[in-house]
PDB file of C-alpha atoms in Angstrom:
ATOM      1  CA  MET A   1     -15.683  -8.989  -4.930  1.00  0.00           C
ATOM      2  CA  LYS A   2     -12.127 -10.008  -5.867  1.00  0.00           C
ATOM      3  CA  LYS A   3     -10.934 -13.008  -3.872  1.00  0.00           C
ATOM      4  CA  TYR A   4      -7.275 -13.630  -4.635  1.00  0.00           C
ATOM      5  CA  VAL A   5      -4.013 -11.692  -4.576  1.00  0.00           C
ATOM      6  CA  ARG A   6      -3.654 -12.056  -8.374  1.00  0.00           C
ATOM      7  CA  ASP A   7      -6.921 -10.093  -8.770  1.00  0.00           C
ATOM      8  CA  LEU A   8      -5.685  -7.096  -6.815  1.00  0.00           C
ATOM      9  CA  CYS A   9      -1.900  -6.944  -6.961  1.00  0.00           C
ATOM     10  CA  HIS A  10       0.150  -4.373  -8.822  1.00  0.00           C
ATOM     11  CA  PRO A  11       1.851  -6.311 -11.664  1.00  0.00           C
ATOM     12  CA  GLY A  12       5.511  -5.641 -12.345  1.00  0.00           C
ATOM     13  CA  LEU A  13       8.234  -4.384 -10.027  1.00  0.00           C
ATOM     14  CA  HIS A  14       9.860  -0.993  -9.516  1.00  0.00           C
ATOM     15  CA  THR A  15      13.414  -1.874  -8.572  1.00  0.00           C
ATOM     16  CA  CYS A  16      16.815  -0.479  -7.725  1.00  0.00           C
ATOM     17  CA  LYS A  17      20.212  -2.115  -7.385  1.00  0.00           C
ATOM     18  CA  ALA A  18      21.607  -2.822  -3.940  1.00  0.00           C
ATOM     19  CA  ASP A  19      24.407  -0.281  -4.507  1.00  0.00           C
ATOM     20  CA  ALA A  20      22.024   2.595  -5.311  1.00  0.00           C
ATOM     21  CA  THR A  21      22.566   5.651  -3.101  1.00  0.00           C
ATOM     22  CA  LEU A  22      19.773   7.031  -0.947  1.00  0.00           C
ATOM     23  CA  GLY A  23      19.644  10.042  -3.250  1.00  0.00           C
ATOM     24  CA  GLN A  24      19.079   7.745  -6.223  1.00  0.00           C
ATOM     25  CA  VAL A  25      16.405   5.846  -4.289  1.00  0.00           C
ATOM     26  CA  ALA A  26      14.632   9.131  -3.510  1.00  0.00           C
ATOM     27  CA  SER A  27      14.733  10.119  -7.189  1.00  0.00           C
ATOM     28  CA  LEU A  28      13.264   6.769  -8.281  1.00  0.00           C
ATOM     29  CA  LEU A  29      10.501   6.908  -5.660  1.00  0.00           C
ATOM     30  CA  THR A  30       9.561  10.357  -6.938  1.00  0.00           C
ATOM     31  CA  GLN A  31       9.842   9.352 -10.606  1.00  0.00           C
ATOM     32  CA  TYR A  32       7.618   6.295 -10.239  1.00  0.00           C
ATOM     33  CA  HIS A  33       5.239   7.932  -7.721  1.00  0.00           C
ATOM     34  CA  VAL A  34       5.575   4.974  -5.355  1.00  0.00           C
ATOM     35  CA  HIS A  35       6.408   4.561  -1.690  1.00  0.00           C
ATOM     36  CA  ALA A  36       8.858   1.670  -2.020  1.00  0.00           C
ATOM     37  CA  LEU A  37      11.284  -0.095  -4.344  1.00  0.00           C
ATOM     38  CA  VAL A  38      12.339  -3.736  -4.521  1.00  0.00           C
ATOM     39  CA  VAL A  39      16.098  -3.965  -4.046  1.00  0.00           C
ATOM     40  CA  VAL A  40      17.628  -6.497  -6.441  1.00  0.00           C
ATOM     41  CA  ASP A  41      21.067  -8.060  -6.873  1.00  0.00           C
ATOM     42  CA  GLN A  42      23.105  -8.122 -10.077  1.00  0.00           C
ATOM     43  CA  ASP A  43      20.942 -10.972 -11.384  1.00  0.00           C
ATOM     44  CA  ASN A  44      17.749  -9.021 -10.623  1.00  0.00           C
ATOM     45  CA  HIS A  45      16.741 -11.339  -7.780  1.00  0.00           C
ATOM     46  CA  PRO A  46      14.751  -9.506  -5.054  1.00  0.00           C
ATOM     47  CA  GLN A  47      16.788  -9.014  -1.876  1.00  0.00           C
ATOM     48  CA  GLY A  48      14.748  -6.557   0.153  1.00  0.00           C
ATOM     49  CA  ILE A  49      12.444  -3.535   0.191  1.00  0.00           C
ATOM     50  CA  ILE A  50      13.412   0.096   0.692  1.00  0.00           C
ATOM     51  CA  SER A  51      10.681   2.655   1.322  1.00  0.00           C
ATOM     52  CA  ASP A  52      10.376   6.360   1.983  1.00  0.00           C
ATOM     53  CA  TYR A  53       9.968   5.461   5.651  1.00  0.00           C
ATOM     54  CA  ASP A  54      13.283   3.569   5.653  1.00  0.00           C
ATOM     55  CA  LEU A  55      14.938   6.775   4.485  1.00  0.00           C
ATOM     56  CA  LEU A  56      13.356   8.626   7.392  1.00  0.00           C
ATOM     57  CA  ALA A  57      14.305   5.914   9.855  1.00  0.00           C
ATOM     58  CA  GLY A  58      17.925   6.337   8.837  1.00  0.00           C
ATOM     59  CA  GLU A  59      17.785   9.898  10.196  1.00  0.00           C
ATOM     60  CA  TRP A  60      19.337  11.207   7.022  1.00  0.00           C
ATOM     61  CA  LEU A  61      17.987  14.638   7.925  1.00  0.00           C
ATOM     62  CA  SER A  62      20.848  15.188  10.343  1.00  0.00           C
ATOM     63  CA  SER A  63      21.883  18.821  10.575  1.00  0.00           C
ATOM     64  CA  GLU A  64      25.455  17.732  11.353  1.00  0.00           C
ATOM     65  CA  PRO A  65      27.512  17.842   8.127  1.00  0.00           C
ATOM     66  CA  GLN A  66      29.494  14.717   9.021  1.00  0.00           C
ATOM     67  CA  GLY A  67      26.313  12.766   9.737  1.00  0.00           C
ATOM     68  CA  LEU A  68      24.764  13.898   6.476  1.00  0.00           C
ATOM     69  CA  ALA A  69      27.898  12.903   4.566  1.00  0.00           C
ATOM     70  CA  THR A  70      27.733   9.445   6.134  1.00  0.00           C
ATOM     71  CA  MET A  71      24.083   9.002   5.139  1.00  0.00           C
ATOM     72  CA  ARG A  72      24.898  10.015   1.567  1.00  0.00           C
ATOM     73  CA  ARG A  73      27.353   7.142   1.358  1.00  0.00           C
ATOM     74  CA  LEU A  74      24.823   4.553   2.483  1.00  0.00           C
ATOM     75  CA  THR A  75      23.228   2.310  -0.142  1.00  0.00           C
ATOM     76  CA  ALA A  76      19.836   0.731  -0.681  1.00  0.00           C
ATOM     77  CA  GLY A  77      21.307  -2.636   0.249  1.00  0.00           C
ATOM     78  CA  GLU A  78      22.417  -1.271   3.617  1.00  0.00           C
ATOM     79  CA  MET A  79      19.114   0.455   4.389  1.00  0.00           C
ATOM     80  CA  MET A  80      16.607  -2.031   2.967  1.00  0.00           C
ATOM     81  CA  SER A  81      14.205  -4.122   5.031  1.00  0.00           C
ATOM     82  CA  TYR A  82      14.687  -7.860   4.629  1.00  0.00           C
ATOM     83  CA  PRO A  83      13.808 -10.632   4.260  1.00  0.00           C
ATOM     84  CA  ILE A  84      10.895  -9.804   1.971  1.00  0.00           C
ATOM     85  CA  GLU A  85       7.514 -11.134   3.039  1.00  0.00           C
ATOM     86  CA  SER A  86       5.863 -12.736   0.028  1.00  0.00           C
ATOM     87  CA  VAL A  87       2.633 -14.454  -0.999  1.00  0.00           C
ATOM     88  CA  GLU A  88       1.746 -16.601  -3.978  1.00  0.00           C
ATOM     89  CA  CYS A  89      -0.668 -14.983  -6.434  1.00  0.00           C
ATOM     90  CA  ASP A  90      -3.413 -17.514  -5.674  1.00  0.00           C
ATOM     91  CA  THR A  91      -3.414 -16.629  -1.945  1.00  0.00           C
ATOM     92  CA  PRO A  92      -6.856 -15.477  -0.670  1.00  0.00           C
ATOM     93  CA  LEU A  93      -7.027 -11.721  -0.123  1.00  0.00           C
ATOM     94  CA  LYS A  94      -8.152 -12.108   3.471  1.00  0.00           C
ATOM     95  CA  SER A  95      -4.986 -14.109   4.223  1.00  0.00           C
ATOM     96  CA  SER A  96      -2.726 -11.458   2.720  1.00  0.00           C
ATOM     97  CA  ALA A  97      -4.562  -8.727   4.662  1.00  0.00           C
ATOM     98  CA  ASN A  98      -3.974 -10.684   7.854  1.00  0.00           C
ATOM     99  CA  ILE A  99      -0.243 -10.901   7.086  1.00  0.00           C
ATOM    100  CA  LEU A 100      -0.010  -7.129   6.607  1.00  0.00           C
ATOM    101  CA  VAL A 101      -1.724  -6.542   9.934  1.00  0.00           C
ATOM    102  CA  GLU A 102       0.131  -9.220  11.916  1.00  0.00           C
ATOM    103  CA  LYS A 103       3.553  -8.267  10.532  1.00  0.00           C
ATOM    104  CA  ASP A 104       2.781  -4.525  10.712  1.00  0.00           C
ATOM    105  CA  ILE A 105       4.051  -3.986   7.168  1.00  0.00           C
ATOM    106  CA  GLN A 106       2.769  -2.060   4.164  1.00  0.00           C
ATOM    107  CA  ARG A 107       3.365  -4.424   1.240  1.00  0.00           C
ATOM    108  CA  LEU A 108       4.031  -7.999   0.135  1.00  0.00           C
ATOM    109  CA  LEU A 109       6.001  -9.371  -2.802  1.00  0.00           C
ATOM    110  CA  VAL A 110       3.701 -11.405  -5.058  1.00  0.00           C
ATOM    111  CA  THR A 111       5.105 -14.565  -6.605  1.00  0.00           C
ATOM    112  CA  GLU A 112       3.910 -17.104  -9.155  1.00  0.00           C
ATOM    113  CA  ASP A 113       5.564 -20.491  -8.931  1.00  0.00           C
ATOM    114  CA  GLY A 114       8.260 -18.846  -6.835  1.00  0.00           C
ATOM    115  CA  GLU A 115       9.021 -16.046  -9.342  1.00  0.00           C
ATOM    116  CA  ALA A 116       8.374 -12.416  -8.372  1.00  0.00           C
ATOM    117  CA  VAL A 117       5.567 -10.944 -10.497  1.00  0.00           C
ATOM    118  CA  GLY A 118       4.312  -7.922  -8.575  1.00  0.00           C
ATOM    119  CA  ILE A 119       3.522  -6.184  -5.299  1.00  0.00           C
ATOM    120  CA  ILE A 120       0.351  -5.966  -3.223  1.00  0.00           C
ATOM    121  CA  SER A 121       0.144  -3.104  -0.731  1.00  0.00           C
ATOM    122  CA  THR A 122      -2.277  -1.409   1.611  1.00  0.00           C
ATOM    123  CA  SER A 123      -2.991   1.067  -1.200  1.00  0.00           C
ATOM    124  CA  ASP A 124      -4.259  -1.765  -3.410  1.00  0.00           C
ATOM    125  CA  PHE A 125      -6.702  -2.818  -0.708  1.00  0.00           C
ATOM    126  CA  VAL A 126      -7.869   0.775  -0.310  1.00  0.00           C
ATOM    127  CA  ALA A 127      -8.377   1.056  -4.071  1.00  0.00           C
ATOM    128  CA  SER A 128     -10.439  -2.126  -4.041  1.00  0.00           C
ATOM    129  CA  ILE A 129     -12.705  -0.754  -1.324  1.00  0.00           C
ATOM    130  CA  ALA A 130     -13.122   2.448  -3.307  1.00  0.00           C
ATOM    131  CA  ARG A 131     -14.334   0.444  -6.308  1.00  0.00           C
ATOM    132  CA  GLU A 132     -16.981  -1.449  -4.396  1.00  0.00           C
ATOM    133  CA  GLU A 133     -20.467  -0.452  -5.512  1.00  0.00           C
ATOM    134  CA  LYS A 134     -21.977  -0.773  -2.071  1.00  0.00           C
ATOM    135  CA  PRO A 135     -20.649   1.232   0.879  1.00  0.00           C
ATOM    136  CA  GLY A 136     -18.815  -0.734   3.536  1.00  0.00           C
ATOM    137  CA  ARG A 137     -20.461  -1.455   6.857  1.00  0.00           C
ATOM    138  CA  GLU A 138     -17.896   0.480   8.849  1.00  0.00           C
ATOM    139  CA  THR A 139     -17.461   4.226   9.239  1.00  0.00           C
ATOM    140  CA  VAL A 140     -14.351   6.331   9.750  1.00  0.00           C
ATOM    141  CA  ALA A 141     -15.137   6.499  13.484  1.00  0.00           C
ATOM    142  CA  ASP A 142     -14.962   2.714  13.775  1.00  0.00           C
ATOM    143  CA  VAL A 143     -11.385   2.313  12.574  1.00  0.00           C
ATOM    144  CA  MET A 144      -9.569   5.650  12.950  1.00  0.00           C
ATOM    145  CA  SER A 145      -6.717   6.235  15.377  1.00  0.00           C
ATOM    146  CA  ASP A 146      -7.524   8.671  18.175  1.00  0.00           C
ATOM    147  CA  ALA A 147      -3.862   9.544  18.644  1.00  0.00           C
ATOM    148  CA  ILE A 148      -2.307  12.353  16.568  1.00  0.00           C
ATOM    149  CA  LEU A 149       1.365  13.296  16.274  1.00  0.00           C
ATOM    150  CA  VAL A 150       1.447  17.101  16.459  1.00  0.00           C
ATOM    151  CA  CYS A 151       4.113  19.775  16.193  1.00  0.00           C
ATOM    152  CA  ARG A 152       4.166  23.574  16.131  1.00  0.00           C
ATOM    153  CA  ASP A 153       4.570  25.371  12.817  1.00  0.00           C
ATOM    154  CA  LYS A 154       7.983  26.684  13.889  1.00  0.00           C
ATOM    155  CA  THR A 155       9.436  23.184  14.477  1.00  0.00           C
ATOM    156  CA  PRO A 156      12.701  22.571  12.534  1.00  0.00           C
ATOM    157  CA  LEU A 157      12.524  19.878   9.858  1.00  0.00           C
ATOM    158  CA  THR A 158      15.283  17.910  11.555  1.00  0.00           C
ATOM    159  CA  SER A 159      13.311  17.747  14.804  1.00  0.00           C
ATOM    160  CA  ALA A 160      10.133  16.686  13.015  1.00  0.00           C
ATOM    161  CA  ALA A 161      11.998  13.896  11.164  1.00  0.00           C
ATOM    162  CA  ARG A 162      13.505  12.530  14.382  1.00  0.00           C
ATOM    163  CA  THR A 163      10.157  12.674  16.188  1.00  0.00           C
ATOM    164  CA  MET A 164       8.406  10.829  13.362  1.00  0.00           C
ATOM    165  CA  THR A 165      11.119   8.167  13.420  1.00  0.00           C
ATOM    166  CA  GLN A 166      11.047   7.729  17.202  1.00  0.00           C
ATOM    167  CA  ALA A 167       7.240   7.595  17.309  1.00  0.00           C
ATOM    168  CA  GLY A 168       6.984   5.273  14.301  1.00  0.00           C
ATOM    169  CA  TRP A 169       4.634   7.674  12.468  1.00  0.00           C
ATOM    170  CA  ARG A 170       4.732   8.514   8.776  1.00  0.00           C
ATOM    171  CA  SER A 171       3.321  12.037   9.179  1.00  0.00           C
ATOM    172  CA  VAL A 172       2.905  14.869  11.658  1.00  0.00           C
ATOM    173  CA  LEU A 173       0.076  17.412  11.965  1.00  0.00           C
ATOM    174  CA  VAL A 174       1.288  21.020  12.023  1.00  0.00           C
ATOM    175  CA  VAL A 175      -0.610  23.471  14.259  1.00  0.00           C
ATOM    176  CA  ASP A 176      -0.258  27.139  15.132  1.00  0.00           C
ATOM    177  CA  ALA A 177       0.189  28.621  18.603  1.00  0.00           C
ATOM    178  CA  LYS A 178      -3.525  28.188  19.348  1.00  0.00           C
ATOM    179  CA  GLY A 179      -3.652  24.571  18.189  1.00  0.00           C
ATOM    180  CA  LYS A 180      -5.355  25.292  14.869  1.00  0.00           C
ATOM    181  CA  PRO A 181      -4.284  22.783  12.159  1.00  0.00           C
ATOM    182  CA  GLU A 182      -2.283  24.419   9.394  1.00  0.00           C
ATOM    183  CA  GLY A 183      -0.896  21.498   7.430  1.00  0.00           C
ATOM    184  CA  VAL A 184       0.668  18.053   7.382  1.00  0.00           C
ATOM    185  CA  VAL A 185       4.260  16.930   6.826  1.00  0.00           C
ATOM    186  CA  SER A 186       4.741  13.373   5.563  1.00  0.00           C
ATOM    187  CA  GLY A 187       7.714  11.240   4.659  1.00  0.00           C
ATOM    188  CA  LYS A 188       7.093  12.043   1.009  1.00  0.00           C
ATOM    189  CA  ASP A 189       7.423  15.786   1.753  1.00  0.00           C
ATOM    190  CA  LEU A 190      10.842  15.121   3.268  1.00  0.00           C
ATOM    191  CA  LEU A 191      12.198  12.989   0.412  1.00  0.00           C
ATOM    192  CA  PRO A 192      13.599  15.891  -1.700  1.00  0.00           C
ATOM    193  CA  PHE A 193      16.034  16.703   1.096  1.00  0.00           C
ATOM    194  CA  VAL A 194      17.760  13.338   0.799  1.00  0.00           C
ATOM    195  CA  VAL A 195      19.781  14.511  -2.180  1.00  0.00           C
ATOM    196  CA  ASN A 196      20.854  17.997  -1.128  1.00  0.00           C
ATOM    197  CA  GLY A 197      20.441  17.977   2.638  1.00  0.00           C
ATOM    198  CA  VAL A 198      18.357  20.406   4.600  1.00  0.00           C
ATOM    199  CA  ASP A 199      18.937  23.975   5.731  1.00  0.00           C
ATOM    200  CA  GLU A 200      18.838  23.939   9.529  1.00  0.00           C
ATOM    201  CA  ASN A 201      16.672  27.081   9.409  1.00  0.00           C
ATOM    202  CA  LEU A 202      13.862  25.348   7.507  1.00  0.00           C
ATOM    203  CA  THR A 203      10.721  24.614   9.509  1.00  0.00           C
ATOM    204  CA  VAL A 204       7.761  22.330   8.914  1.00  0.00           C
ATOM    205  CA  ARG A 205       5.770  25.355   7.747  1.00  0.00           C
ATOM    206  CA  ASP A 206       8.113  25.666   4.764  1.00  0.00           C
ATOM    207  CA  ILE A 207       7.266  22.243   3.312  1.00  0.00           C
ATOM    208  CA  MET A 208       3.896  21.226   4.785  1.00  0.00           C
ATOM    209  CA  HIS A 209       0.914  20.486   2.546  1.00  0.00           C
ATOM    210  CA  PRO A 210      -2.737  21.323   3.314  1.00  0.00           C
ATOM    211  CA  PRO A 211      -4.431  18.662   5.450  1.00  0.00           C
ATOM    212  CA  LEU A 212      -7.008  16.463   3.754  1.00  0.00           C
ATOM    213  CA  THR A 213      -9.987  15.925   6.036  1.00  0.00           C
ATOM    214  CA  ILE A 214     -12.834  13.449   6.367  1.00  0.00           C
ATOM    215  CA  ASP A 215     -15.910  13.557   8.564  1.00  0.00           C
ATOM    216  CA  ILE A 216     -15.873  11.122  11.475  1.00  0.00           C
ATOM    217  CA  HIS A 217     -19.237   9.675  10.402  1.00  0.00           C
ATOM    218  CA  ALA A 218     -18.262   9.149   6.739  1.00  0.00           C
ATOM    219  CA  PRO A 219     -18.270   5.552   5.415  1.00  0.00           C
ATOM    220  CA  LEU A 220     -14.949   3.838   4.788  1.00  0.00           C
ATOM    221  CA  GLN A 221     -15.674   3.830   1.065  1.00  0.00           C
ATOM    222  CA  GLU A 222     -15.646   7.627   1.066  1.00  0.00           C
ATOM    223  CA  ALA A 223     -12.338   7.710   2.948  1.00  0.00           C
ATOM    224  CA  ALA A 224     -10.866   5.198   0.502  1.00  0.00           C
ATOM    225  CA  ASN A 225     -12.037   7.277  -2.462  1.00  0.00           C
ATOM    226  CA  VAL A 226     -10.380  10.428  -1.106  1.00  0.00           C
ATOM    227  CA  MET A 227      -7.109   8.602  -0.450  1.00  0.00           C
ATOM    228  CA  ILE A 228      -6.989   7.161  -3.957  1.00  0.00           C
ATOM    229  CA  GLN A 229      -8.054  10.324  -5.776  1.00  0.00           C
ATOM    230  CA  GLN A 230      -5.625  12.536  -3.852  1.00  0.00           C
ATOM    231  CA  HIS A 231      -2.787   9.984  -3.621  1.00  0.00           C
ATOM    232  CA  HIS A 232      -2.696  10.240   0.180  1.00  0.00           C
ATOM    233  CA  HIS A 233      -2.286   7.448   2.715  1.00  0.00           C
ATOM    234  CA  ARG A 234      -3.925   9.224   5.643  1.00  0.00           C
ATOM    235  CA  LEU A 235      -6.689  11.729   6.349  1.00  0.00           C
ATOM    236  CA  VAL A 236      -7.325  14.053   9.285  1.00  0.00           C
ATOM    237  CA  VAL A 237     -10.637  13.177  10.943  1.00  0.00           C
ATOM    238  CA  ILE A 238     -12.935  16.060  11.882  1.00  0.00           C
ATOM    239  CA  ASP A 239     -16.524  16.672  12.913  1.00  0.00           C
ATOM    240  CA  GLN A 240     -18.103  18.482   9.971  1.00  0.00           C
ATOM    241  CA  HIS A 241     -20.576  20.106  12.359  1.00  0.00           C
ATOM    242  CA  ASP A 242     -17.678  21.761  14.182  1.00  0.00           C
ATOM    243  CA  PRO A 243     -14.899  22.051  11.570  1.00  0.00           C
ATOM    244  CA  GLN A 244     -12.907  24.604  13.597  1.00  0.00           C
ATOM    245  CA  ALA A 245     -12.498  22.256  16.551  1.00  0.00           C
ATOM    246  CA  PHE A 246      -9.277  20.321  17.080  1.00  0.00           C
ATOM    247  CA  PRO A 247      -9.144  17.172  14.872  1.00  0.00           C
ATOM    248  CA  LEU A 248     -10.582  13.996  16.340  1.00  0.00           C
ATOM    249  CA  GLY A 249      -7.983  11.606  14.969  1.00  0.00           C
ATOM    250  CA  ILE A 250      -6.257  10.176  11.899  1.00  0.00           C
ATOM    251  CA  ILE A 251      -7.355   7.429   9.519  1.00  0.00           C
ATOM    252  CA  SER A 252      -4.731   5.747   7.338  1.00  0.00           C
ATOM    253  CA  SER A 253      -4.736   3.114   4.617  1.00  0.00           C
ATOM    254  CA  PHE A 254      -3.343   0.670   7.179  1.00  0.00           C
ATOM    255  CA  ASP A 255      -6.340   1.315   9.476  1.00  0.00           C
ATOM    256  CA  ILE A 256      -8.607   0.267   6.626  1.00  0.00           C
ATOM    257  CA  VAL A 257      -6.621  -2.907   5.984  1.00  0.00           C
ATOM    258  CA  ALA A 258      -6.778  -3.747   9.711  1.00  0.00           C
ATOM    259  CA  ALA A 259     -10.565  -3.385   9.578  1.00  0.00           C
ATOM    260  CA  MET A 260     -10.681  -5.730   6.596  1.00  0.00           C
ATOM    261  CA  ALA A 261      -8.773  -8.357   8.589  1.00  0.00           C
ATOM    262  CA  LYS A 262     -11.297  -8.467  11.426  1.00  0.00           C
ATOM    263  CA  PRO A 263     -13.231 -11.777  11.692  1.00  0.00           C
ATOM    264  CA  ASP A 264     -16.574 -10.022  11.225  1.00  0.00           C
ATOM    265  CA  SER A 265     -15.467  -7.936   8.245  1.00  0.00           C
ATOM    266  CA  ILE A 266     -17.305  -8.351   4.955  1.00  0.00           C
ATOM    267  CA  TRP A 267     -13.899  -9.310   3.492  1.00  0.00           C
ATOM    268  CA  GLN A 268     -13.723 -12.380   5.752  1.00  0.00           C
ATOM    269  CA  LYS A 269     -16.966 -13.913   4.499  1.00  0.00           C
TER     270      LYS A 269
END
């Protein structure tokens, strides 16, 4: 099993300048297929992190033209999260996992002798679990969240974005009038509307993607594999013996990292 941040981190940085517009940030996130960029100054020194969730949190999906115009003028430097939490590349993995959990963040800047060399994120931990030859000791049921953020299929996109921001969730489950799951809307689904705004008549049904599911009794390794293969950060938890029943919860990449940080986890030994 890999022991240090240098063994697991994503080498290199995807960056943007502090004066980049939110539309440019959205384009870069889509181009690089990542969830966050490192914001750098004119000398390419890291200043902060801007993620797809930061774009949501800015409520750029305002249906009011004046509000939308204001958001279009904002820059990465104004919207970024800072200061950047960082770890040296020879930091033990269990220590970096603990930082992610304690700080409630998704990624850390990796440095070597004080110089930025890469990023380590919850996705990297999930990928590592997926590569383990032996299944983990925990199951989906042990670490999933029982709470689910739900909206009707006729909910306007603007309302869904505000609800996600207020609740601190990165996705919402879309159900029909009888409560049957129809899809999921995530921050990534909303990113294209940063550039051109959103038609106030659009609903979550118009942009949702099919929900990816996992059985509540499945091992964490299986959940990690699905997340990595499908490039998703969360799965809808169901009982495979009663697949038509309402979902039992949600499991995310952060839930898996939190499980890794527990004192009795195999990662802490």
